[in-house]
Amino acid sequence: MPLFGRGEDRRERSAADREAARLERERRRAQREGRPLPEEPAEPSARDEAPPAEPPLPDAPPSGADEPSPDDPPLRDDPSPGEPPLRDELSPDEPPPDDPPARGEARHDETPMHEDAPVHDGDDFGDDDEPRWAPFDDEPADDEPEAVDLPSEPAPDPRPEPEPPWPDPAPEPEPVPGGPRREPVDPQSTQPLEPVGAIHARRTVSLPRPQTEELGHHTDSWDRPIGTVRVSRGDYQAQPGAPGMPPHRNIGVQKTRRRWLRRFVVLLLILALAAVAVFAFMLYQPFHGKGYDAVVVKIPPGSSAGDIGKLLSSKGVVESGFFFALRARVDGDRSKLQAGTYTLKKSMPYKDALAALTQAPKAAPTIDVTLPEGPSRRELAPRVKAAGVRGSYIAASASSKLLRPRTYGAPKATRSLEGFLFPDTYELRSRTATAKALVNLQLRRFKSEFAKVDLKRARRKHLSRYDVLIIASMIEREAQVPKDRRLISAVIYNRLQKGIPLGIDATLRYRLNNWSRALRESELNIDSDFNTRRRIGLPPTPIGNPGLASIQAAADPANVKYLFYVVKPCGNGAHAFSTTDAQFQKDVAAYNRARDKRGGKDPSRC
């Protein structure tokens, strides 16, 4: 690979060519340094004989530099004895030349110029159509031949001449006198210099072009790389912008770091898209079912979307309270959520739950069950069933975890909740209207109402809360008008105090479950704890379910000494009270006359 030039027309330089180049450099250096130029030898006349043919010298290797190598002897001003003069001697009166400036330095008294500045192609001139630099003043014109003294033939070396490692080039043909001259080709330059002399012996050599720009020399239009071979661990590949290569990088250089960075960015992008897809799937629930099983949810007034979402999530209506609130925000339904009682489903999609909660709650169908004061649970069972309540009221009222009768002083053998089933009107939803639900409502109401009763006087009489409840159940059965409640309670208290049987037929009717027909004589004489005509004291259980007024009358009886009472004829349910048996018998006779007069019918209401 040639170091300089194109290499197509390359040929080996002879010793004469190198010597001519050296003389030319000496002359140019003297001109730059301001030294007098040595006189050129006289131009030979036409009749002078041509110089003898120069014996061929061994050629220098192709890669030799233009300047003398370090192994060559340095140039001397005076030739050594026996050595032919290279050029005319300077006259004794001429001053010795100054030391040449260093390479790259320029003199202040002349225009800087590189000593190896090349000559442009013949067609690349400026506006004045002249070469970049012209021959010096002392150079002869192109049409004037210049005589050059060539060195004498050196003495032959007795040692055998080593064979060069490259083939000898073919010798150039000798010029024919008077024929056309042939310009020598410089193998080390891309463009030959203009010939300096007109004779064939004068050679013009161009040195390698400088690779840097010096002051005054703009070389960007003709500088070319010197062809340096790049040595690396891998195969050399041209860089972008080189001849024949695109302006951008398009070569197979491994860029592992950038490749991993791109892969990481792509991976992050894929993960982000997957996260967005999963988030949208969980928010909109495209394949979610409609839900199952009814759930009653009560939305408190003033609840926010987040509060409602948490409530629905705890009830199992929706999967996530967060996504419910977010879906309400996305759909613009946060301000449309309403309070109330709703019947929803478990595992509902967010869309259906929002659609239900943004509408006014529908009034659920209800069942109203009215339970009057006094009747026993066996009497109430048909009424409860007729109201539409599902289930057995007798079985549901036998026991409950909400209330234990023993805590109120009931005997251990008590097997029912008689007396604790507080009478009132109860509203049940049709979906949940069961006998158990009704009993639970009655027990809760009893606890709240019984807590209002003052039991101080009953405790002074050594009566338990369960005894008060039994007395209240008898008062509820006997009293027909409110003013008689406390009077009947006083009669019961006075008889208990004196140890007289109560003689209340309502207890026996409870035992016989006979509340409509008249009692027979045989029924009045049966042996039962509920037959208060023959037994002293209170019956074992309440005979019905009293209301609050009767309970209060049982806890606080009237301060009277009555021991007897009977229905007053045409008294609209009122009773006639007496302290003695004689007065009581008179009242009984009056009642019988009124009944007989009415044909055996009840004379209480006329």
Coordinates of C-alpha atoms in Angstrom, one line a residue:
M1 CA 0.0 0.0 0.0
P2 CA 1.6 3.3 -1.0
L3 CA 2.1 5.8 1.7
F4 CA 1.8 8.9 -0.6
G5 CA 0.1 9.4 -3.9
R6 CA -2.2 7.2 -5.8
G7 CA 0.3 4.6 -6.7
E8 CA -0.9 3.9 -10.3
D9 CA 2.1 5.6 -12.1
R10 CA 4.6 4.8 -9.5
R11 CA 8.2 3.9 -10.4
E12 CA 11.4 3.7 -8.5
R13 CA 13.6 6.8 -8.3
S14 CA 17.2 6.6 -9.3
A15 CA 20.1 8.2 -7.5
A16 CA 20.1 11.0 -10.0
D17 CA 16.5 11.8 -9.2
R18 CA 17.3 11.9 -5.5
E19 CA 20.3 14.1 -6.0
A20 CA 18.3 16.5 -8.2
A21 CA 15.7 16.7 -5.5
R22 CA 18.3 17.5 -2.9
L23 CA 19.9 20.2 -5.0
E24 CA 16.4 21.7 -5.6
R25 CA 15.8 21.8 -1.9
E26 CA 19.1 23.4 -1.2
R27 CA 18.4 26.1 -3.7
R28 CA 14.9 26.8 -2.3
R29 CA 16.2 26.9 1.2
A30 CA 18.9 29.4 0.3
Q31 CA 16.2 31.6 -1.3
R32 CA 14.0 31.5 1.8
E33 CA 16.8 32.3 4.1
G34 CA 17.9 35.2 2.0
R35 CA 21.3 33.8 1.1
P36 CA 22.8 34.4 -2.3
L37 CA 22.0 31.7 -4.7
P38 CA 24.9 29.7 -6.1
E39 CA 25.7 30.4 -9.6
E40 CA 24.2 27.8 -12.0
P41 CA 26.7 26.2 -14.4
A42 CA 26.9 27.7 -17.8
E43 CA 24.3 26.5 -20.2
P44 CA 25.9 24.1 -22.6
S45 CA 25.8 25.1 -26.2
A46 CA 24.0 23.1 -28.8
R47 CA 27.2 21.8 -30.1
D48 CA 28.4 20.4 -26.8
E49 CA 28.3 16.8 -26.6
A50 CA 25.7 15.1 -24.5
P51 CA 26.9 14.0 -21.1
P52 CA 28.0 10.4 -21.0
A53 CA 25.3 8.0 -20.0
E54 CA 24.9 7.6 -16.3
P55 CA 25.6 4.2 -15.0
P56 CA 22.5 2.8 -13.3
L57 CA 22.5 3.0 -9.5
P58 CA 20.7 0.8 -7.1
D59 CA 17.2 2.1 -6.5
A60 CA 16.0 3.1 -3.1
P61 CA 13.1 1.1 -1.6
P62 CA 9.7 2.4 -2.5
S63 CA 8.9 3.6 1.0
G64 CA 12.0 5.8 1.2
A65 CA 11.5 9.4 2.4
D66 CA 12.2 12.4 0.2
E67 CA 14.8 13.7 2.6
P68 CA 18.1 11.9 3.3
S69 CA 17.7 9.1 5.8
P70 CA 19.4 9.3 9.2
D71 CA 22.0 6.8 8.0
D72 CA 23.2 9.0 5.2
P73 CA 26.2 11.3 6.0
P74 CA 25.1 14.9 6.8
L75 CA 25.5 17.5 4.2
R76 CA 28.6 19.6 4.4
D77 CA 29.4 23.0 2.9
D78 CA 32.8 21.8 1.5
P79 CA 33.0 18.5 -0.3
S80 CA 35.6 16.1 0.9
P81 CA 38.7 15.5 -1.2
G82 CA 38.2 13.2 -4.1
E83 CA 34.4 13.9 -4.1
P84 CA 33.1 15.9 -7.0
P85 CA 31.5 19.2 -6.1
L86 CA 27.7 19.0 -5.9
R87 CA 27.3 22.6 -7.1
D88 CA 29.3 25.7 -7.7
E89 CA 31.3 26.9 -4.8
L90 CA 30.4 30.1 -3.1
S91 CA 32.7 33.0 -3.6
P92 CA 34.9 33.8 -0.7
D93 CA 33.4 37.2 -0.1
E94 CA 29.8 35.8 0.3
P95 CA 28.7 35.5 3.9
P96 CA 28.0 32.0 5.1
P97 CA 24.4 31.1 5.1
D98 CA 22.4 31.2 8.3
D99 CA 21.1 28.2 9.9
P100 CA 17.8 27.2 8.3
P101 CA 14.7 27.7 10.4
A102 CA 13.0 24.8 11.9
R103 CA 10.3 22.9 10.1
G104 CA 7.0 24.7 10.5
E105 CA 8.6 28.1 11.4
A106 CA 8.1 31.1 9.1
R107 CA 10.3 34.1 8.5
H108 CA 9.0 37.6 9.2
D109 CA 10.4 39.1 6.0
E110 CA 8.7 36.8 3.6
T111 CA 5.5 35.0 3.0
P112 CA 5.5 31.7 4.8
M113 CA 5.5 28.7 2.6
H114 CA 5.9 25.1 3.4
E115 CA 9.1 23.8 2.0
D116 CA 7.3 20.7 0.7
A117 CA 4.3 22.7 -0.7
P118 CA 2.9 20.8 -3.7
V119 CA 1.9 22.2 -7.0
H120 CA -1.7 22.2 -7.9
D121 CA -3.0 20.4 -11.0
G122 CA -2.6 22.3 -14.1
D123 CA -6.2 23.3 -14.3
D124 CA -6.6 24.4 -10.7
F125 CA -5.3 28.0 -10.8
G126 CA -6.6 31.2 -9.3
D127 CA -8.1 34.2 -11.0
D128 CA -4.7 35.1 -12.7
D129 CA -4.5 31.6 -14.2
E130 CA -1.0 31.1 -12.7
P131 CA 0.3 28.2 -10.6
R132 CA 0.1 28.3 -6.9
W133 CA 3.8 29.2 -6.8
A134 CA 6.0 30.1 -9.7
P135 CA 9.7 29.4 -10.4
F136 CA 12.2 31.4 -8.5
D137 CA 13.9 34.4 -10.0
D138 CA 17.1 32.6 -10.7
E139 CA 15.3 29.6 -12.3
P140 CA 15.5 29.6 -16.0
A141 CA 12.3 29.7 -18.0
D142 CA 10.7 26.7 -19.3
D143 CA 12.2 27.2 -22.8
E144 CA 15.7 27.7 -21.4
P145 CA 17.7 24.6 -20.6
E146 CA 19.6 24.5 -17.4
A147 CA 22.8 22.6 -16.9
V148 CA 23.2 20.5 -13.8
D149 CA 26.4 19.0 -12.7
L150 CA 25.8 15.4 -11.8
P151 CA 28.1 13.6 -9.3
S152 CA 30.9 11.5 -10.6
E153 CA 30.5 7.8 -10.7
P154 CA 31.4 6.3 -7.4
A155 CA 34.1 3.7 -7.0
P156 CA 32.9 0.2 -7.3
D157 CA 32.4 -1.6 -4.0
P158 CA 34.4 -4.9 -3.9
R159 CA 31.6 -6.4 -1.7
P160 CA 28.8 -8.2 -3.5
E161 CA 25.8 -6.0 -3.8
P162 CA 22.8 -7.3 -1.9
E163 CA 19.9 -8.3 -3.9
P164 CA 17.0 -5.9 -3.2
P165 CA 13.8 -7.5 -1.8
W166 CA 11.8 -6.0 -4.6
P167 CA 12.1 -6.4 -8.4
D168 CA 14.2 -3.9 -10.3
P169 CA 12.0 -1.7 -12.4
A170 CA 12.6 -1.6 -16.1
P171 CA 15.2 1.0 -17.1
E172 CA 13.9 4.1 -18.7
P173 CA 14.8 4.6 -22.3
E174 CA 17.5 7.2 -22.9
P175 CA 16.3 10.4 -24.3
V176 CA 17.0 10.9 -28.0
P177 CA 18.9 14.2 -28.7
G178 CA 16.7 16.6 -30.5
G179 CA 13.6 14.5 -29.9
P180 CA 10.6 15.3 -27.6
R181 CA 11.3 15.4 -24.0
R182 CA 9.4 13.2 -21.5
E183 CA 8.4 14.5 -18.2
P184 CA 9.4 12.3 -15.3
V185 CA 6.6 10.8 -13.1
D186 CA 6.9 11.3 -9.4
P187 CA 5.7 8.2 -7.6
Q188 CA 5.4 10.0 -4.3
S189 CA 3.0 12.7 -5.3
T190 CA -0.5 12.9 -6.6
Q191 CA 0.4 15.8 -9.0
P192 CA 3.8 16.3 -10.6
L193 CA 5.6 19.6 -10.2
E194 CA 6.4 21.8 -13.0
P195 CA 9.8 21.0 -14.5
V196 CA 12.6 23.3 -13.4
G197 CA 15.1 22.7 -16.2
A198 CA 14.7 22.0 -19.8
I199 CA 17.2 19.2 -19.9
H200 CA 16.4 15.5 -19.3
A201 CA 19.0 15.3 -16.5
R202 CA 17.1 17.9 -14.4
R203 CA 14.4 16.2 -12.2
T204 CA 11.6 17.8 -10.3
V205 CA 10.4 15.9 -7.2
S206 CA 7.4 16.8 -5.0
L207 CA 7.6 16.0 -1.4
P208 CA 4.8 14.5 0.7
R209 CA 2.0 16.9 1.3
P210 CA 1.7 18.3 4.8
Q211 CA -1.1 17.0 7.0
T212 CA -1.5 20.2 8.9
E213 CA -2.2 23.7 7.9
E214 CA 0.5 26.3 8.4
L215 CA 0.2 30.0 8.5
G216 CA -0.8 31.3 5.0
H217 CA -1.4 27.9 3.6
H218 CA -5.0 26.7 3.1
T219 CA -4.7 23.1 2.2
D220 CA -8.3 21.9 2.8
S221 CA -9.0 21.8 -0.9
W222 CA -6.2 19.4 -1.7
D223 CA -5.1 17.6 1.5
R224 CA -5.8 13.9 1.5
P225 CA -5.1 11.2 4.2
I226 CA -1.6 9.8 4.0
G227 CA -3.0 6.3 4.1
T228 CA -2.1 5.4 7.7
V229 CA -2.9 1.8 8.4
R230 CA -5.0 1.4 11.6
V231 CA -3.9 -1.5 13.7
S232 CA -6.6 -2.8 16.1
R233 CA -7.7 -6.0 17.7
G234 CA -10.5 -6.4 15.2
D235 CA -11.0 -5.8 11.5
Y236 CA -10.9 -2.2 10.6
Q237 CA -14.2 -0.7 9.5
A238 CA -14.6 2.7 7.9
Q239 CA -16.2 5.4 9.9
P240 CA -19.3 7.3 8.8
G241 CA -18.5 10.0 6.3
A242 CA -15.5 8.2 4.8
P243 CA -15.5 7.8 1.0
G244 CA -18.1 5.2 0.0
M245 CA -19.7 5.2 3.4
P246 CA -23.0 6.9 4.4
P247 CA -22.9 10.1 6.5
H248 CA -24.5 8.2 9.4
R249 CA -23.3 5.1 11.3
N250 CA -24.6 2.0 9.6
I251 CA -22.0 -0.6 10.4
G252 CA -22.1 -3.7 12.5
V253 CA -20.4 -2.2 15.6
Q254 CA -21.6 -3.9 18.7
K255 CA -23.4 -1.5 21.0
T256 CA -24.2 -3.7 23.9
R257 CA -24.9 -0.9 26.4
R258 CA -27.3 0.9 24.1
R259 CA -29.0 -2.4 23.2
W260 CA -29.6 -3.3 26.8
L261 CA -30.9 0.2 27.5
R262 CA -33.4 -0.1 24.6
R263 CA -34.5 -3.5 25.9
F264 CA -35.0 -2.1 29.4
V265 CA -37.0 0.8 28.1
V266 CA -39.2 -1.6 26.0
L267 CA -39.6 -3.8 29.0
L268 CA -40.7 -0.9 31.2
L269 CA -43.2 0.2 28.4
I270 CA -44.6 -3.3 28.2
L271 CA -45.0 -3.5 32.0
A272 CA -46.7 -0.1 32.1
L273 CA -49.2 -1.1 29.4
A274 CA -49.9 -4.4 31.2
A275 CA -50.5 -2.5 34.5
V276 CA -52.9 -0.1 32.7
A277 CA -54.8 -3.0 31.2
V278 CA -55.1 -4.8 34.5
F279 CA -56.2 -1.6 36.3
A280 CA -58.9 -0.9 33.6
F281 CA -60.0 -4.5 33.8
M282 CA -60.5 -4.3 37.6
L283 CA -62.2 -0.9 37.3
Y284 CA -64.7 -1.7 34.6
Q285 CA -65.2 -5.5 35.2
P286 CA -66.2 -6.5 31.6
F287 CA -66.9 -10.1 32.4
H288 CA -68.4 -9.8 35.9
G289 CA -71.7 -11.5 36.8
K290 CA -74.9 -9.9 38.1
G291 CA -74.5 -11.1 41.7
Y292 CA -76.3 -13.5 43.9
D293 CA -78.2 -13.5 47.3
A294 CA -80.1 -10.5 48.5
V295 CA -78.4 -8.2 51.0
V296 CA -80.1 -5.3 52.8
V297 CA -77.8 -2.3 53.1
K298 CA -78.7 0.9 54.9
I299 CA -76.8 4.0 53.6
P300 CA -76.5 6.6 56.4
P301 CA -77.2 10.3 55.4
G302 CA -74.1 12.3 54.5
S303 CA -72.0 9.3 53.5
S304 CA -69.3 9.9 51.0
A305 CA -68.4 7.7 48.1
G306 CA -65.5 6.2 50.0
D307 CA -67.7 5.5 53.1
I308 CA -70.3 3.8 50.9
G309 CA -67.6 1.8 49.1
K310 CA -66.3 0.5 52.5
L311 CA -69.8 -0.3 53.7
L312 CA -70.6 -2.2 50.5
S313 CA -67.3 -4.0 50.6
S314 CA -67.9 -5.2 54.2
K315 CA -71.3 -6.5 53.2
G316 CA -69.8 -8.4 50.3
V317 CA -71.8 -6.3 47.7
V318 CA -68.7 -5.1 45.8
E319 CA -65.2 -6.5 45.7
S320 CA -63.3 -3.3 46.5
G321 CA -64.4 -0.1 48.2
F322 CA -61.6 1.8 46.5
F323 CA -62.5 0.8 43.0
F324 CA -66.2 1.5 43.8
A325 CA -65.4 5.1 44.8
L326 CA -63.0 5.5 41.8
R327 CA -65.7 4.2 39.4
A328 CA -68.2 6.7 40.9
R329 CA -65.7 9.5 40.4
V330 CA -65.0 8.4 36.8
D331 CA -68.7 8.1 35.9
G332 CA -69.6 11.3 37.7
D333 CA -72.0 9.6 40.1
R334 CA -70.4 10.7 43.4
S335 CA -73.0 13.5 44.0
K336 CA -75.9 11.3 42.9
L337 CA -75.5 8.7 45.7
Q338 CA -78.5 8.7 48.0
A339 CA -79.1 7.6 51.5
G340 CA -81.7 5.0 52.5
T341 CA -82.2 1.3 52.8
Y342 CA -81.5 -0.8 49.7
T343 CA -81.8 -4.4 48.8
L344 CA -78.7 -5.3 46.8
K345 CA -76.9 -8.5 45.8
K346 CA -73.6 -10.0 46.8
S347 CA -70.7 -9.6 44.4
M348 CA -72.4 -7.0 42.2
P349 CA -70.5 -5.2 39.5
Y350 CA -69.7 -1.5 40.3
K351 CA -71.9 -0.3 37.5
D352 CA -75.0 -2.1 38.8
A353 CA -74.4 -1.0 42.4
L354 CA -74.0 2.6 41.3
A355 CA -77.2 2.4 39.2
A356 CA -79.1 1.2 42.3
L357 CA -77.7 3.7 44.8
T358 CA -78.2 6.7 42.5
Q359 CA -82.0 6.2 42.6
A360 CA -84.3 6.7 45.5
P361 CA -84.7 3.6 47.6
K362 CA -87.9 1.7 46.9
A363 CA -90.2 1.1 49.8
A364 CA -89.8 -2.6 50.6
P365 CA -93.1 -4.4 51.2
T366 CA -93.8 -4.8 54.9
I367 CA -96.2 -6.7 57.1
D368 CA -97.9 -5.0 60.1
V369 CA -98.6 -7.3 63.0
T370 CA -100.7 -5.9 65.9
L371 CA -100.5 -7.8 69.2
P372 CA -103.0 -6.5 71.8
E373 CA -102.4 -6.5 75.6
G374 CA -103.4 -9.5 77.6
P375 CA -103.7 -12.6 75.3
S376 CA -101.4 -15.5 75.8
R377 CA -99.0 -16.7 73.1
R378 CA -101.4 -19.6 72.2
E379 CA -104.1 -17.0 71.6
L380 CA -101.7 -14.8 69.5
A381 CA -100.4 -17.6 67.3
P382 CA -103.5 -17.6 64.9
R383 CA -103.4 -13.8 64.7
V384 CA -99.7 -13.9 63.8
K385 CA -100.2 -16.5 61.2
A386 CA -103.1 -14.5 59.7
A387 CA -100.8 -11.5 59.3
G388 CA -98.5 -13.3 57.0
V389 CA -95.7 -14.1 59.3
R390 CA -93.9 -17.3 58.4
G391 CA -93.0 -20.0 60.9
S392 CA -94.5 -21.3 64.2
Y393 CA -95.1 -18.6 66.7
I394 CA -95.6 -21.1 69.6
A395 CA -92.2 -22.7 68.9
A396 CA -90.4 -19.3 68.4
S397 CA -91.8 -18.0 71.7
A398 CA -90.8 -21.0 73.8
S399 CA -87.2 -19.7 74.3
S400 CA -84.7 -17.1 73.0
K401 CA -81.1 -16.1 73.5
L402 CA -82.2 -12.5 73.9
L403 CA -83.9 -13.1 77.2
R404 CA -83.7 -15.7 80.0
P405 CA -86.8 -15.8 82.3
R406 CA -84.6 -17.0 85.2
T407 CA -82.8 -13.6 85.2
Y408 CA -86.2 -12.0 86.2
G409 CA -86.8 -14.5 89.1
A410 CA -88.8 -17.2 87.2
P411 CA -88.6 -20.8 88.4
K412 CA -86.1 -23.1 86.9
A413 CA -88.8 -25.2 85.3
T414 CA -90.2 -22.3 83.3
R415 CA -90.4 -23.4 79.7
S416 CA -91.9 -20.5 77.9
L417 CA -91.6 -16.7 77.3
E418 CA -95.2 -16.1 78.4
G419 CA -95.5 -12.6 79.9
F420 CA -92.3 -11.3 78.1
L421 CA -93.9 -11.0 74.7
F422 CA -94.6 -7.3 74.8
P423 CA -97.8 -6.3 73.0
D424 CA -97.6 -3.7 70.3
T425 CA -97.8 -3.1 66.5
Y426 CA -94.8 -4.4 64.7
E427 CA -93.7 -3.8 61.1
L428 CA -91.8 -6.6 59.4
R429 CA -90.4 -6.7 55.8
S430 CA -92.1 -9.3 53.7
R431 CA -88.7 -10.9 52.9
T432 CA -87.8 -11.3 56.6
A433 CA -91.3 -11.7 58.2
T434 CA -90.8 -14.8 60.3
A435 CA -92.1 -15.7 63.7
K436 CA -88.6 -15.7 65.1
A437 CA -88.0 -12.2 63.9
L438 CA -91.3 -11.1 65.5
V439 CA -90.5 -12.7 68.9
N440 CA -87.1 -11.0 68.9
L441 CA -88.8 -7.6 68.3
Q442 CA -91.2 -8.3 71.2
L443 CA -88.4 -9.2 73.6
R444 CA -86.4 -6.1 72.7
R445 CA -89.4 -4.0 73.3
F446 CA -90.2 -5.6 76.6
K447 CA -86.7 -4.9 77.9
S448 CA -86.9 -1.3 77.0
E449 CA -90.4 -0.8 78.5
F450 CA -89.9 -2.8 81.7
A451 CA -86.8 -0.7 82.5
K452 CA -89.2 2.2 83.0
V453 CA -91.2 0.5 85.8
D454 CA -90.5 1.5 89.5
L455 CA -90.3 -1.7 91.5
K456 CA -89.6 -0.2 95.0
R457 CA -93.0 -1.0 96.5
A458 CA -93.0 -4.5 95.1
R459 CA -89.6 -5.1 96.6
R460 CA -91.0 -4.0 100.0
K461 CA -93.6 -6.6 99.7
H462 CA -90.9 -9.2 98.8
L463 CA -92.1 -9.6 95.3
S464 CA -89.7 -10.4 92.4
R465 CA -89.9 -8.9 89.0
Y466 CA -91.4 -12.2 87.7
D467 CA -94.1 -11.9 90.4
V468 CA -94.9 -8.4 89.3
L469 CA -95.2 -9.7 85.7
I470 CA -97.7 -12.5 86.9
I471 CA -99.8 -9.9 88.7
A472 CA -99.7 -7.6 85.7
S473 CA -100.9 -10.5 83.5
M474 CA -104.0 -11.0 85.8
I475 CA -104.7 -7.3 85.9
E476 CA -104.6 -7.2 82.1
R477 CA -107.3 -9.9 82.0
E478 CA -109.6 -8.6 84.8
A479 CA -109.5 -4.8 84.2
Q480 CA -111.8 -3.5 81.5
V481 CA -111.3 0.2 82.3
P482 CA -108.1 1.9 83.1
K483 CA -109.2 3.2 86.5
D484 CA -109.7 -0.3 87.8
R485 CA -106.1 -1.4 87.2
R486 CA -104.6 -0.2 90.4
L487 CA -107.7 -1.2 92.4
I488 CA -107.5 -4.8 91.2
S489 CA -103.8 -4.7 92.0
A490 CA -104.6 -3.6 95.5
V491 CA -107.1 -6.5 95.9
I492 CA -104.4 -9.0 94.9
Y493 CA -101.9 -7.4 97.2
N494 CA -104.4 -7.4 100.2
R495 CA -105.4 -11.0 99.6
L496 CA -101.8 -12.2 99.3
Q497 CA -101.1 -10.4 102.5
K498 CA -104.0 -12.0 104.4
G499 CA -103.5 -15.4 102.8
I500 CA -106.8 -15.5 101.0
P501 CA -107.1 -17.4 97.7
L502 CA -107.2 -14.9 94.8
G503 CA -110.3 -16.5 93.3
I504 CA -109.6 -15.1 89.8
D505 CA -111.2 -17.4 87.2
A506 CA -108.9 -16.0 84.4
T507 CA -106.1 -18.2 85.7
L508 CA -108.3 -21.3 85.3
R509 CA -109.4 -20.3 81.8
Y510 CA -105.7 -19.9 80.9
R511 CA -105.1 -23.4 82.1
L512 CA -108.1 -24.7 80.2
N513 CA -107.6 -22.4 77.2
N514 CA -111.2 -21.5 77.4
W515 CA -111.8 -17.8 77.0
S516 CA -115.3 -17.8 75.4
R517 CA -117.7 -20.1 77.1
A518 CA -118.8 -20.3 80.8
L519 CA -116.9 -22.5 83.1
R520 CA -118.6 -25.6 84.4
E521 CA -118.8 -26.6 88.0
S522 CA -116.5 -29.5 87.4
E523 CA -113.9 -27.2 85.9
L524 CA -114.1 -24.9 88.9
N525 CA -113.2 -27.8 91.1
I526 CA -110.2 -29.2 89.2
D527 CA -106.9 -29.6 91.0
S528 CA -104.4 -27.3 89.3
D529 CA -101.8 -24.7 90.3
F530 CA -103.8 -22.3 88.1
N531 CA -107.1 -22.8 90.0
T532 CA -106.8 -19.8 92.3
R533 CA -110.2 -20.7 93.9
R534 CA -108.5 -23.6 95.7
R535 CA -104.8 -22.6 95.7
I536 CA -103.4 -19.7 97.7
G537 CA -100.9 -17.5 96.1
L538 CA -99.9 -16.6 92.5
P539 CA -100.1 -19.0 89.6
P540 CA -96.8 -20.4 88.5
T541 CA -96.5 -18.3 85.2
P542 CA -98.1 -15.3 83.7
I543 CA -101.4 -16.0 82.1
G544 CA -100.8 -13.6 79.3
N545 CA -98.7 -10.7 78.0
P546 CA -99.5 -7.5 79.8
G547 CA -98.9 -4.0 78.6
L548 CA -96.9 -1.2 80.3
A549 CA -99.9 0.2 82.2
S550 CA -100.8 -3.1 83.8
I551 CA -97.1 -3.7 84.7
Q552 CA -96.9 -0.3 86.4
A553 CA -100.2 -1.0 88.2
A554 CA -98.8 -4.3 89.4
A555 CA -95.7 -2.6 90.7
D556 CA -97.6 0.2 92.4
P557 CA -101.1 -0.8 93.6
A558 CA -103.7 1.6 95.0
N559 CA -103.7 2.2 98.8
V560 CA -107.1 0.7 99.5
K561 CA -108.4 -2.2 101.7
Y562 CA -110.6 -3.9 99.1
L563 CA -110.7 -7.6 99.1
F564 CA -113.6 -8.3 96.7
Y565 CA -114.8 -7.1 93.3
V566 CA -117.4 -8.1 90.8
V567 CA -118.6 -6.7 87.4
K568 CA -121.0 -3.9 87.8
P569 CA -124.2 -4.3 85.7
C570 CA -124.3 -1.7 82.9
G571 CA -121.0 -0.4 84.1
N572 CA -119.3 -0.7 80.6
G573 CA -116.7 -3.0 82.1
A574 CA -116.2 -1.3 85.5
H575 CA -116.2 -3.3 88.7
A576 CA -117.8 -2.9 92.0
F577 CA -115.2 -3.1 94.9
S578 CA -115.9 -4.0 98.6
T579 CA -114.1 -4.7 101.8
T580 CA -116.5 -7.1 103.4
D581 CA -118.1 -10.3 102.2
A582 CA -121.6 -9.1 102.9
Q583 CA -121.2 -6.1 100.5
F584 CA -119.7 -8.5 98.0
Q585 CA -122.7 -10.8 98.1
K586 CA -125.0 -7.9 97.5
D587 CA -123.0 -6.9 94.4
V588 CA -123.1 -10.5 93.2
A589 CA -126.9 -10.7 93.5
A590 CA -127.2 -7.5 91.5
Y591 CA -125.1 -8.9 88.7
N592 CA -127.1 -12.1 88.6
R593 CA -130.5 -10.3 88.4
A594 CA -129.1 -8.2 85.5
R595 CA -127.9 -11.3 83.7
D596 CA -131.2 -13.1 84.1
K597 CA -133.0 -10.0 82.9
R598 CA -130.9 -10.1 79.8
G599 CA -131.5 -13.8 79.2
G600 CA -128.2 -15.1 80.5
K601 CA -126.1 -12.6 78.6
D602 CA -123.3 -10.4 80.0
P603 CA -124.9 -7.4 81.7
S604 CA -121.7 -5.3 81.9
R605 CA -122.7 -3.2 78.8
C606 CA -126.2 -1.9 78.6

